[in-house]
DNA sequence: GTCTATAGGCCGATAGAC
DNA sequence: GTCTATCGGCCTATAGAC
């Protein structure tokens, strides 16, 4: 079966998502036009609509699949002690954030540009991720290896602190990834009173 | 001297800034149109241009005056001990953030939509604020009342953590402001190893 | 699968009346 | 100081050719 001239469907689909993710993260969803995305991909604007229903669906898809990836990649170890589990969470979150800085940045920056239906679905996924950390903190308090005034607020505070890494991290900067993770783990451990 | 019919210059100017700040914070700079701002203010779109040169200048003005306010409001006490100074900084930052959540949110969300010239000016102000915290941390390490692996990274981490309060705080929520400040101070104190 | 062309609309900003 | 009217441009999304 002959291929249509110029057909590159196998790469165009993922490429649209990659380029859109990058542009949305750098300029913001509303500031990026479909023409810009198309130009980065190397197709005409109309072609994008063979892959996505509309711009909103593209954003929702990027955010939802990021949250799904994040949840799928995280696995708690209920056998381990709370401090060990927290350390794993911190290192996991930092590593994931540094591997996918655009997706992470986007996912906590562009929730407000989702339609209510899309927002609800993605906020629910985010809530599950937060719960994963919160349960570690509650177990740590119960086991008396952590001192935490308010586990819910501490969860949000720790995630905000860790996610902040995407605001300043640049490849080849002063600190390497292992060192950064080490420093953040020290901060988190201290914050929970361990 | 008779007033021009409908003239309300004394309130229109500040009102434009107030409404723009709110809209930019909620929807993002690029997603808000001048017509939307004008509608909120209660004037026609053209009228806005009697007060501001263009949309970009409006954003830059909001961000710059916020940073100026922040810097003017913060006063360190070099006589006090590092821990006392850190506590004051944490409580100040939380109080300021809860008093002006839109401005704070905007100022760390919309830097990317500034022109390079505006960005440089405002990033410099932000840098001064970060330096205020960093010098406290360095003094704390020197006085051996804090244990910090990397004062620069810790500065950014703490500010990200504290500023995160604008992401979830709602008036009349579960925790009151004093309680929130108390909890964050506990987290910060632990994070710096005190 | 991708293109060209375009519809229909909203955008930022300006000109000039009152 | 504010209005109305409008310019020129860019936007999302679609239609139809190849």
CSV table of C-alpha atoms (C1' of nucleotides) in Angstrom, one decimal:
chain,number,residue,atom,x,y,z
A,1,UNK,CA,0.0,0.0,0.0
A,2,UNK,CA,1.5,3.2,-1.2
A,3,UNK,CA,2.0,6.0,1.3
A,4,UNK,CA,0.3,9.3,0.6
A,5,UNK,CA,2.8,11.9,-0.5
A,6,UNK,CA,4.2,13.7,2.5
A,7,UNK,CA,2.3,11.4,4.9
A,8,UNK,CA,4.0,11.2,8.3
A,9,UNK,CA,1.2,10.4,10.6
A,10,UNK,CA,3.4,8.2,12.8
A,11,UNK,CA,5.4,11.2,13.9
A,12,UNK,CA,3.1,14.1,13.4
A,13,UNK,CA,0.7,13.2,16.2
A,14,UNK,CA,3.3,12.9,18.9
A,15,UNK,CA,5.2,15.9,17.5
A,16,UNK,CA,2.1,18.1,17.8
A,17,UNK,CA,1.9,17.2,21.5
A,18,UNK,CA,5.6,17.8,22.0
A,19,UNK,CA,5.7,21.1,20.4
A,20,UNK,CA,2.5,22.3,21.9
A,21,UNK,CA,3.7,21.3,25.4
A,22,UNK,CA,6.9,23.2,24.9
A,23,UNK,CA,5.2,26.3,23.6
A,24,UNK,CA,2.4,26.3,26.2
A,25,UNK,CA,4.9,26.0,29.0
A,26,UNK,CA,7.0,28.8,27.7
A,27,UNK,CA,4.4,31.3,26.6
A,28,UNK,CA,1.1,30.2,28.2
A,29,UNK,CA,-1.8,28.4,26.6
A,30,UNK,CA,-3.7,31.5,25.6
A,31,UNK,CA,-0.6,33.2,24.1
A,32,UNK,CA,0.1,30.4,21.7
A,33,UNK,CA,-1.7,30.2,18.4
A,34,UNK,CA,-2.4,27.0,16.4
A,35,UNK,CA,-0.4,28.5,13.6
A,36,UNK,CA,2.6,28.7,15.9
A,37,UNK,CA,2.3,25.1,16.9
A,38,UNK,CA,1.8,24.1,13.2
A,39,UNK,CA,4.9,26.0,12.2
A,40,UNK,CA,7.0,24.2,14.9
A,41,UNK,CA,5.7,20.9,13.7
A,42,UNK,CA,6.3,21.7,10.1
A,43,UNK,CA,2.7,21.5,8.8
A,44,UNK,CA,0.0,23.9,8.0
A,45,UNK,CA,-2.5,25.0,10.7
A,46,UNK,CA,-5.4,23.1,9.2
A,47,UNK,CA,-3.5,19.8,9.4
A,48,UNK,CA,-3.6,19.9,13.2
A,49,UNK,CA,-7.3,19.3,13.2
A,50,UNK,CA,-6.8,15.9,11.7
A,51,UNK,CA,-5.2,15.0,15.0
A,52,UNK,CA,-7.1,17.0,17.6
A,53,UNK,CA,-10.7,18.2,17.9
A,54,UNK,CA,-9.7,21.7,19.0
A,55,UNK,CA,-7.1,23.7,21.0
A,56,UNK,CA,-8.8,23.1,24.4
A,57,UNK,CA,-8.7,19.3,23.9
A,58,UNK,CA,-5.0,19.5,23.1
A,59,UNK,CA,-4.4,21.3,26.5
A,60,UNK,CA,-6.6,18.9,28.4
A,61,UNK,CA,-4.9,15.9,26.8
A,62,UNK,CA,-1.5,17.2,27.7
A,63,UNK,CA,-2.5,17.8,31.3
A,64,UNK,CA,-4.4,14.6,31.7
A,65,UNK,CA,-1.8,12.3,30.2
A,66,UNK,CA,0.9,14.0,32.3
A,67,UNK,CA,-1.1,13.4,35.5
A,68,UNK,CA,-1.7,9.8,34.4
A,69,UNK,CA,2.0,9.3,33.8
A,70,UNK,CA,2.8,10.8,37.1
A,71,UNK,CA,0.4,8.5,39.0
A,72,UNK,CA,1.5,5.5,37.1
A,73,UNK,CA,5.1,6.1,37.7
A,74,UNK,CA,4.7,6.6,41.5
A,75,UNK,CA,4.6,3.4,43.6
A,76,UNK,CA,4.5,3.6,47.3
A,77,UNK,CA,6.1,0.9,49.4
A,78,UNK,CA,3.7,0.3,52.3
A,79,UNK,CA,6.2,-2.0,53.9
A,80,UNK,CA,8.8,0.7,54.4
A,81,UNK,CA,8.8,3.2,57.2
A,82,UNK,CA,7.2,6.6,56.7
A,83,UNK,CA,10.5,8.5,56.5
A,84,UNK,CA,11.8,6.1,53.9
A,85,UNK,CA,8.6,6.5,52.0
A,86,UNK,CA,8.8,10.3,52.2
A,87,UNK,CA,12.4,10.3,51.0
A,88,UNK,CA,11.3,8.1,48.0
A,89,UNK,CA,8.5,10.5,47.3
A,90,UNK,CA,10.7,13.6,47.4
A,91,UNK,CA,13.3,12.0,45.1
A,92,UNK,CA,10.6,10.7,42.8
A,93,UNK,CA,8.9,14.1,42.5
A,94,UNK,CA,12.2,15.9,41.9
A,95,UNK,CA,13.3,13.4,39.3
A,96,UNK,CA,10.0,13.4,37.5
A,97,UNK,CA,9.9,17.2,37.5
A,98,UNK,CA,13.4,17.5,36.1
A,99,UNK,CA,12.6,14.8,33.4
A,100,UNK,CA,9.4,16.6,32.3
A,101,UNK,CA,9.7,20.2,33.4
A,102,UNK,CA,7.4,21.5,30.7
A,103,UNK,CA,4.6,19.1,31.6
A,104,UNK,CA,5.0,19.7,35.3
A,105,UNK,CA,5.0,23.5,34.9
A,106,UNK,CA,2.0,23.3,32.6
A,107,UNK,CA,0.0,21.1,34.9
A,108,UNK,CA,0.0,23.5,37.7
A,109,UNK,CA,-0.1,26.7,35.6
A,110,UNK,CA,-2.8,26.1,33.1
A,111,UNK,CA,-5.5,24.4,35.1
A,112,UNK,CA,-7.4,27.7,35.0
A,113,UNK,CA,-7.6,27.6,31.2
A,114,UNK,CA,-9.5,24.2,31.2
A,115,UNK,CA,-13.2,24.0,30.7
A,116,UNK,CA,-15.0,23.1,33.9
A,117,UNK,CA,-15.4,19.4,32.8
A,118,UNK,CA,-11.8,19.0,31.9
A,119,UNK,CA,-10.7,20.8,35.1
A,120,UNK,CA,-12.8,18.5,37.3
A,121,UNK,CA,-11.2,15.4,35.7
A,122,UNK,CA,-7.7,16.6,36.0
A,123,UNK,CA,-8.1,18.2,39.4
A,124,UNK,CA,-9.3,14.8,40.6
A,125,UNK,CA,-6.1,13.2,39.4
A,126,UNK,CA,-4.0,15.8,41.1
A,127,UNK,CA,-6.0,15.2,44.3
A,128,UNK,CA,-5.0,11.5,44.1
A,129,UNK,CA,-1.4,12.4,43.9
A,130,UNK,CA,-1.6,14.8,46.8
A,131,UNK,CA,-3.3,12.1,48.8
A,132,UNK,CA,-0.4,9.8,48.2
A,133,UNK,CA,1.9,12.2,50.0
A,134,UNK,CA,-0.6,13.1,52.7
A,135,UNK,CA,-1.0,9.5,53.7
A,136,UNK,CA,2.7,9.2,54.1
A,137,UNK,CA,2.7,12.2,56.4
A,138,UNK,CA,-0.2,10.9,58.4
A,139,UNK,CA,1.5,7.6,58.9
A,140,UNK,CA,4.6,9.4,59.9
A,141,UNK,CA,2.8,11.3,62.6
A,142,UNK,CA,1.1,8.2,63.8
A,143,UNK,CA,4.4,6.4,64.0
A,144,UNK,CA,5.8,9.4,65.9
A,145,UNK,CA,8.7,9.8,63.4
A,146,UNK,CA,7.3,13.1,62.1
A,147,UNK,CA,6.0,16.2,63.9
A,148,UNK,CA,3.4,17.9,61.6
A,149,UNK,CA,0.9,20.5,62.7
A,150,UNK,CA,-1.4,20.1,59.7
A,151,UNK,CA,-0.8,17.2,57.2
A,152,UNK,CA,-3.1,18.6,54.5
A,153,UNK,CA,-1.4,22.0,54.5
A,154,UNK,CA,2.0,20.4,54.8
A,155,UNK,CA,1.2,18.3,51.8
A,156,UNK,CA,0.4,21.3,49.7
A,157,UNK,CA,3.4,23.2,51.0
A,158,UNK,CA,5.9,20.4,50.2
A,159,UNK,CA,4.5,19.9,46.7
A,160,UNK,CA,4.7,23.6,46.0
A,161,UNK,CA,8.3,23.6,47.3
A,162,UNK,CA,9.4,20.6,45.2
A,163,UNK,CA,7.6,21.7,42.1
A,164,UNK,CA,9.2,25.1,42.3
A,165,UNK,CA,12.3,23.4,41.0
A,166,UNK,CA,10.9,23.7,37.5
A,167,UNK,CA,11.0,27.5,37.9
A,168,UNK,CA,14.7,27.8,38.0
A,169,UNK,CA,16.4,24.5,37.0
A,170,UNK,CA,18.4,24.7,33.8
A,171,UNK,CA,20.3,21.8,32.3
A,172,UNK,CA,24.0,22.2,33.0
A,173,UNK,CA,23.5,24.6,35.9
A,174,UNK,CA,25.4,25.0,39.1
A,175,UNK,CA,23.9,21.9,40.8
A,176,UNK,CA,23.4,18.5,39.3
A,177,UNK,CA,20.2,16.5,39.7
A,178,UNK,CA,21.4,14.2,42.4
A,179,UNK,CA,22.7,17.1,44.5
A,180,UNK,CA,19.4,19.0,44.0
A,181,UNK,CA,17.4,16.0,45.1
A,182,UNK,CA,19.7,15.6,48.1
A,183,UNK,CA,19.2,19.2,49.2
A,184,UNK,CA,15.4,19.1,48.8
A,185,UNK,CA,15.2,15.9,50.8
A,186,UNK,CA,17.1,17.6,53.6
A,187,UNK,CA,14.6,20.5,53.5
A,188,UNK,CA,11.6,18.2,53.4
A,189,UNK,CA,12.9,16.0,56.2
A,190,UNK,CA,13.5,19.0,58.4
A,191,UNK,CA,10.1,20.5,57.6
A,192,UNK,CA,8.3,17.4,58.8
A,193,UNK,CA,10.3,17.5,62.0
A,194,UNK,CA,12.4,14.4,61.4
B,1,UNK,CA,-14.8,74.7,36.8
B,2,UNK,CA,-17.5,72.4,35.6
B,3,UNK,CA,-16.7,68.7,35.4
B,4,UNK,CA,-17.0,67.0,32.1
B,5,UNK,CA,-20.1,64.9,31.9
B,6,UNK,CA,-19.4,61.4,33.1
B,7,UNK,CA,-15.8,62.3,34.1
B,8,UNK,CA,-14.6,60.0,36.9
B,9,UNK,CA,-10.9,60.2,36.4
B,10,UNK,CA,-10.1,59.9,40.1
B,11,UNK,CA,-11.5,56.5,40.3
B,12,UNK,CA,-11.2,55.2,36.8
B,13,UNK,CA,-7.4,55.0,36.9
B,14,UNK,CA,-7.1,52.8,40.0
B,15,UNK,CA,-10.1,50.9,38.9
B,16,UNK,CA,-8.5,49.8,35.7
B,17,UNK,CA,-5.5,48.5,37.6
B,18,UNK,CA,-7.7,46.7,40.1
B,19,UNK,CA,-9.9,45.0,37.5
B,20,UNK,CA,-7.0,44.1,35.3
B,21,UNK,CA,-5.1,42.6,38.2
B,22,UNK,CA,-8.0,40.4,39.1
B,23,UNK,CA,-8.7,39.3,35.5
B,24,UNK,CA,-5.0,38.7,34.7
B,25,UNK,CA,-4.7,36.6,37.9
B,26,UNK,CA,-7.7,34.5,37.1
B,27,UNK,CA,-7.4,34.0,33.4
B,28,UNK,CA,-3.9,34.9,32.5
B,29,UNK,CA,-2.6,38.0,30.8
B,30,UNK,CA,-2.9,36.7,27.2
B,31,UNK,CA,-6.4,35.4,27.8
B,32,UNK,CA,-7.8,38.7,28.9
B,33,UNK,CA,-8.9,41.3,26.3
B,34,UNK,CA,-8.9,45.1,26.8
B,35,UNK,CA,-12.6,44.9,26.1
B,36,UNK,CA,-13.1,42.6,29.1
B,37,UNK,CA,-11.2,45.0,31.3
B,38,UNK,CA,-13.1,48.0,30.1
B,39,UNK,CA,-16.4,46.1,30.7
B,40,UNK,CA,-15.4,45.4,34.3
B,41,UNK,CA,-14.4,49.0,34.8
B,42,UNK,CA,-17.6,50.3,33.2
B,43,UNK,CA,-16.1,52.2,30.3
B,44,UNK,CA,-15.6,51.6,26.6
B,45,UNK,CA,-12.4,50.0,25.5
B,46,UNK,CA,-11.0,53.1,23.9
B,47,UNK,CA,-11.1,54.9,27.2
B,48,UNK,CA,-8.5,52.7,28.7
B,49,UNK,CA,-5.9,54.3,26.4
B,50,UNK,CA,-6.4,57.6,28.2
B,51,UNK,CA,-4.8,56.0,31.2
B,52,UNK,CA,-2.3,53.4,29.9
B,53,UNK,CA,-0.1,53.4,26.7
B,54,UNK,CA,-0.9,49.7,25.9
B,55,UNK,CA,-1.7,46.4,27.4
B,56,UNK,CA,2.0,45.4,28.0
B,57,UNK,CA,2.6,48.6,30.0
B,58,UNK,CA,-0.4,47.7,32.2
B,59,UNK,CA,1.0,44.3,33.0
B,60,UNK,CA,4.5,45.7,33.7
B,61,UNK,CA,3.1,48.4,35.9
B,62,UNK,CA,1.1,45.9,38.0
B,63,UNK,CA,4.1,43.7,38.4
B,64,UNK,CA,6.6,46.5,39.1
B,65,UNK,CA,4.4,48.3,41.6
B,66,UNK,CA,3.7,45.1,43.4
B,67,UNK,CA,7.4,44.3,43.7
B,68,UNK,CA,8.0,47.9,44.9
B,69,UNK,CA,5.3,47.6,47.5
B,70,UNK,CA,6.7,44.3,48.6
B,71,UNK,CA,10.2,45.6,49.0
B,72,UNK,CA,9.0,48.8,50.7
B,73,UNK,CA,6.9,46.8,53.2
B,74,UNK,CA,9.7,44.5,54.2
B,75,UNK,CA,12.1,45.7,56.8
B,76,UNK,CA,14.7,43.5,58.2
B,77,UNK,CA,16.0,43.9,61.8
B,78,UNK,CA,19.7,43.4,61.7
B,79,UNK,CA,19.9,43.6,65.5
B,80,UNK,CA,17.7,40.5,65.9
B,81,UNK,CA,18.9,36.9,65.7
B,82,UNK,CA,18.7,35.0,62.4
B,83,UNK,CA,15.9,32.8,63.6
B,84,UNK,CA,13.9,35.7,64.8
B,85,UNK,CA,14.5,37.4,61.4
B,86,UNK,CA,13.5,34.3,59.5
B,87,UNK,CA,10.3,34.1,61.5
B,88,UNK,CA,9.5,37.7,60.8
B,89,UNK,CA,10.2,37.1,57.1
B,90,UNK,CA,7.9,34.0,56.9
B,91,UNK,CA,5.1,35.8,58.7
B,92,UNK,CA,5.5,38.9,56.6
B,93,UNK,CA,5.5,36.9,53.3
B,94,UNK,CA,2.4,34.9,54.3
B,95,UNK,CA,0.5,38.0,55.4
B,96,UNK,CA,1.5,40.0,52.4
B,97,UNK,CA,0.5,37.1,50.1
B,98,UNK,CA,-2.9,36.7,51.8
B,99,UNK,CA,-3.5,40.5,51.6
B,100,UNK,CA,-2.7,40.6,47.9
B,101,UNK,CA,-3.1,37.2,46.5
B,102,UNK,CA,-3.8,38.3,43.0
B,103,UNK,CA,-0.7,40.5,42.8
B,104,UNK,CA,1.5,37.8,44.2
B,105,UNK,CA,0.1,35.1,41.9
B,106,UNK,CA,0.5,37.4,38.9
B,107,UNK,CA,4.0,38.4,39.8
B,108,UNK,CA,5.4,34.9,39.6
B,109,UNK,CA,3.1,33.7,36.9
B,110,UNK,CA,3.3,36.4,34.2
B,111,UNK,CA,6.9,37.3,34.1
B,112,UNK,CA,7.1,35.3,30.9
B,113,UNK,CA,4.7,37.7,29.2
B,114,UNK,CA,6.8,40.7,29.8
B,115,UNK,CA,9.0,42.3,27.1
B,116,UNK,CA,12.7,41.7,27.8
B,117,UNK,CA,13.2,45.3,29.1
B,118,UNK,CA,10.3,45.0,31.5
B,119,UNK,CA,11.3,41.5,32.5
B,120,UNK,CA,14.8,42.6,33.4
B,121,UNK,CA,13.6,45.5,35.6
B,122,UNK,CA,11.1,43.4,37.5
B,123,UNK,CA,13.4,40.3,37.8
B,124,UNK,CA,15.9,42.6,39.4
B,125,UNK,CA,13.4,43.7,42.0
B,126,UNK,CA,12.5,40.0,42.6
B,127,UNK,CA,16.2,39.2,43.0
B,128,UNK,CA,16.5,41.9,45.7
B,129,UNK,CA,13.7,40.3,47.6
B,130,UNK,CA,15.2,36.9,47.4
B,131,UNK,CA,18.5,38.3,48.5
B,132,UNK,CA,16.8,39.6,51.7
B,133,UNK,CA,15.9,36.1,52.6
B,134,UNK,CA,19.2,34.6,51.5
B,135,UNK,CA,21.2,36.9,53.7
B,136,UNK,CA,19.1,35.8,56.7
B,137,UNK,CA,19.9,32.2,55.9
B,138,UNK,CA,23.6,32.9,55.5
B,139,UNK,CA,23.7,34.7,58.8
B,140,UNK,CA,21.9,31.8,60.4
B,141,UNK,CA,24.4,29.3,59.1
B,142,UNK,CA,27.3,31.5,60.2
B,143,UNK,CA,25.8,31.9,63.7
B,144,UNK,CA,25.3,28.1,63.7
B,145,UNK,CA,21.6,28.4,64.5
B,146,UNK,CA,20.6,26.9,61.1
B,147,UNK,CA,21.9,23.9,59.1
B,148,UNK,CA,21.5,24.6,55.4
B,149,UNK,CA,23.2,22.7,52.6
B,150,UNK,CA,22.7,25.4,50.0
B,151,UNK,CA,21.4,28.9,51.0
B,152,UNK,CA,20.6,29.9,47.4
B,153,UNK,CA,18.5,26.9,46.6
B,154,UNK,CA,16.9,27.0,50.1
B,155,UNK,CA,15.9,30.6,49.5
B,156,UNK,CA,14.1,29.6,46.3
B,157,UNK,CA,12.5,26.6,47.9
B,158,UNK,CA,11.2,28.5,50.9
B,159,UNK,CA,9.8,31.3,48.7
B,160,UNK,CA,8.1,28.7,46.4
B,161,UNK,CA,6.6,27.0,49.4
B,162,UNK,CA,5.3,30.2,51.0
B,163,UNK,CA,4.0,31.7,47.8
B,164,UNK,CA,2.1,28.5,47.2
B,165,UNK,CA,-0.4,29.7,49.7
B,166,UNK,CA,-2.0,31.8,47.0
B,167,UNK,CA,-2.9,28.6,45.1
B,168,UNK,CA,-5.3,27.3,47.6
B,169,UNK,CA,-6.2,29.9,50.2
B,170,UNK,CA,-9.8,31.0,50.2
B,171,UNK,CA,-11.3,33.6,52.6
B,172,UNK,CA,-13.3,31.8,55.2
B,173,UNK,CA,-11.6,28.4,54.7
B,174,UNK,CA,-10.7,25.8,57.2
B,175,UNK,CA,-7.7,27.6,58.6
B,176,UNK,CA,-7.4,31.3,59.6
B,177,UNK,CA,-4.5,33.4,58.7
B,178,UNK,CA,-2.8,33.3,62.0
B,179,UNK,CA,-2.9,29.6,62.1
B,180,UNK,CA,-1.6,29.3,58.5
B,181,UNK,CA,1.3,31.6,59.3
B,182,UNK,CA,2.0,29.5,62.4
B,183,UNK,CA,2.1,26.3,60.4
B,184,UNK,CA,4.3,27.7,57.7
B,185,UNK,CA,6.7,29.1,60.2
B,186,UNK,CA,7.0,25.6,61.7
B,187,UNK,CA,7.7,24.1,58.3
B,188,UNK,CA,10.3,26.8,57.5
B,189,UNK,CA,12.0,26.5,60.9
B,190,UNK,CA,12.3,22.7,60.4
B,191,UNK,CA,13.6,23.1,56.9
B,192,UNK,CA,16.5,25.2,57.9
B,193,UNK,CA,17.4,22.8,60.6
B,194,UNK,CA,16.4,24.9,63.6
C,1,DG,C1',-2.3,13.1,5.4
C,2,DT,C1',-1.6,17.4,4.0
C,3,DC,C1',-2.6,21.3,1.5
C,4,DT,C1',-4.9,26.0,0.2
C,5,DA,C1',-8.3,29.1,1.0
C,6,DT,C1',-11.5,31.2,3.7
C,7,DA,C1',-15.5,32.0,7.0
C,8,DG,C1',-16.6,34.6,10.8
C,9,DG,C1',-15.1,36.7,14.8
C,10,DC,C1',-12.4,39.1,18.2
C,11,DC,C1',-8.1,41.5,19.0
C,12,DG,C1',-5.2,46.0,20.2
C,13,DA,C1',-5.0,50.4,19.2
C,14,DT,C1',-6.4,55.0,17.1
C,15,DA,C1',-9.2,59.2,15.4
C,16,DG,C1',-12.3,62.5,16.2
C,17,DA,C1',-16.9,64.1,18.2
C,18,DC,C1',-18.8,65.8,22.4
D,1,DG,C1',-12.9,62.0,30.3
D,2,DT,C1',-15.5,59.3,27.7
D,3,DC,C1',-17.8,58.0,23.7
D,4,DT,C1',-18.5,55.8,18.9
D,5,DA,C1',-16.6,54.0,14.9
D,6,DT,C1',-13.2,51.8,12.7
D,7,DC,C1',-8.6,50.0,10.8
D,8,DG,C1',-5.7,46.3,9.9
D,9,DG,C1',-4.5,42.1,11.7
D,10,DC,C1',-4.5,37.6,13.7
D,11,DC,C1',-7.4,34.1,15.6
D,12,DT,C1',-9.8,29.1,15.6
D,13,DA,C1',-11.9,26.1,12.9
D,14,DT,C1',-13.8,24.2,8.5
D,15,DA,C1',-14.3,22.9,3.5
D,16,DG,C1',-12.7,20.8,-0.3
D,17,DA,C1',-8.8,19.7,-3.6
D,18,DC,C1',-5.1,16.5,-4.2
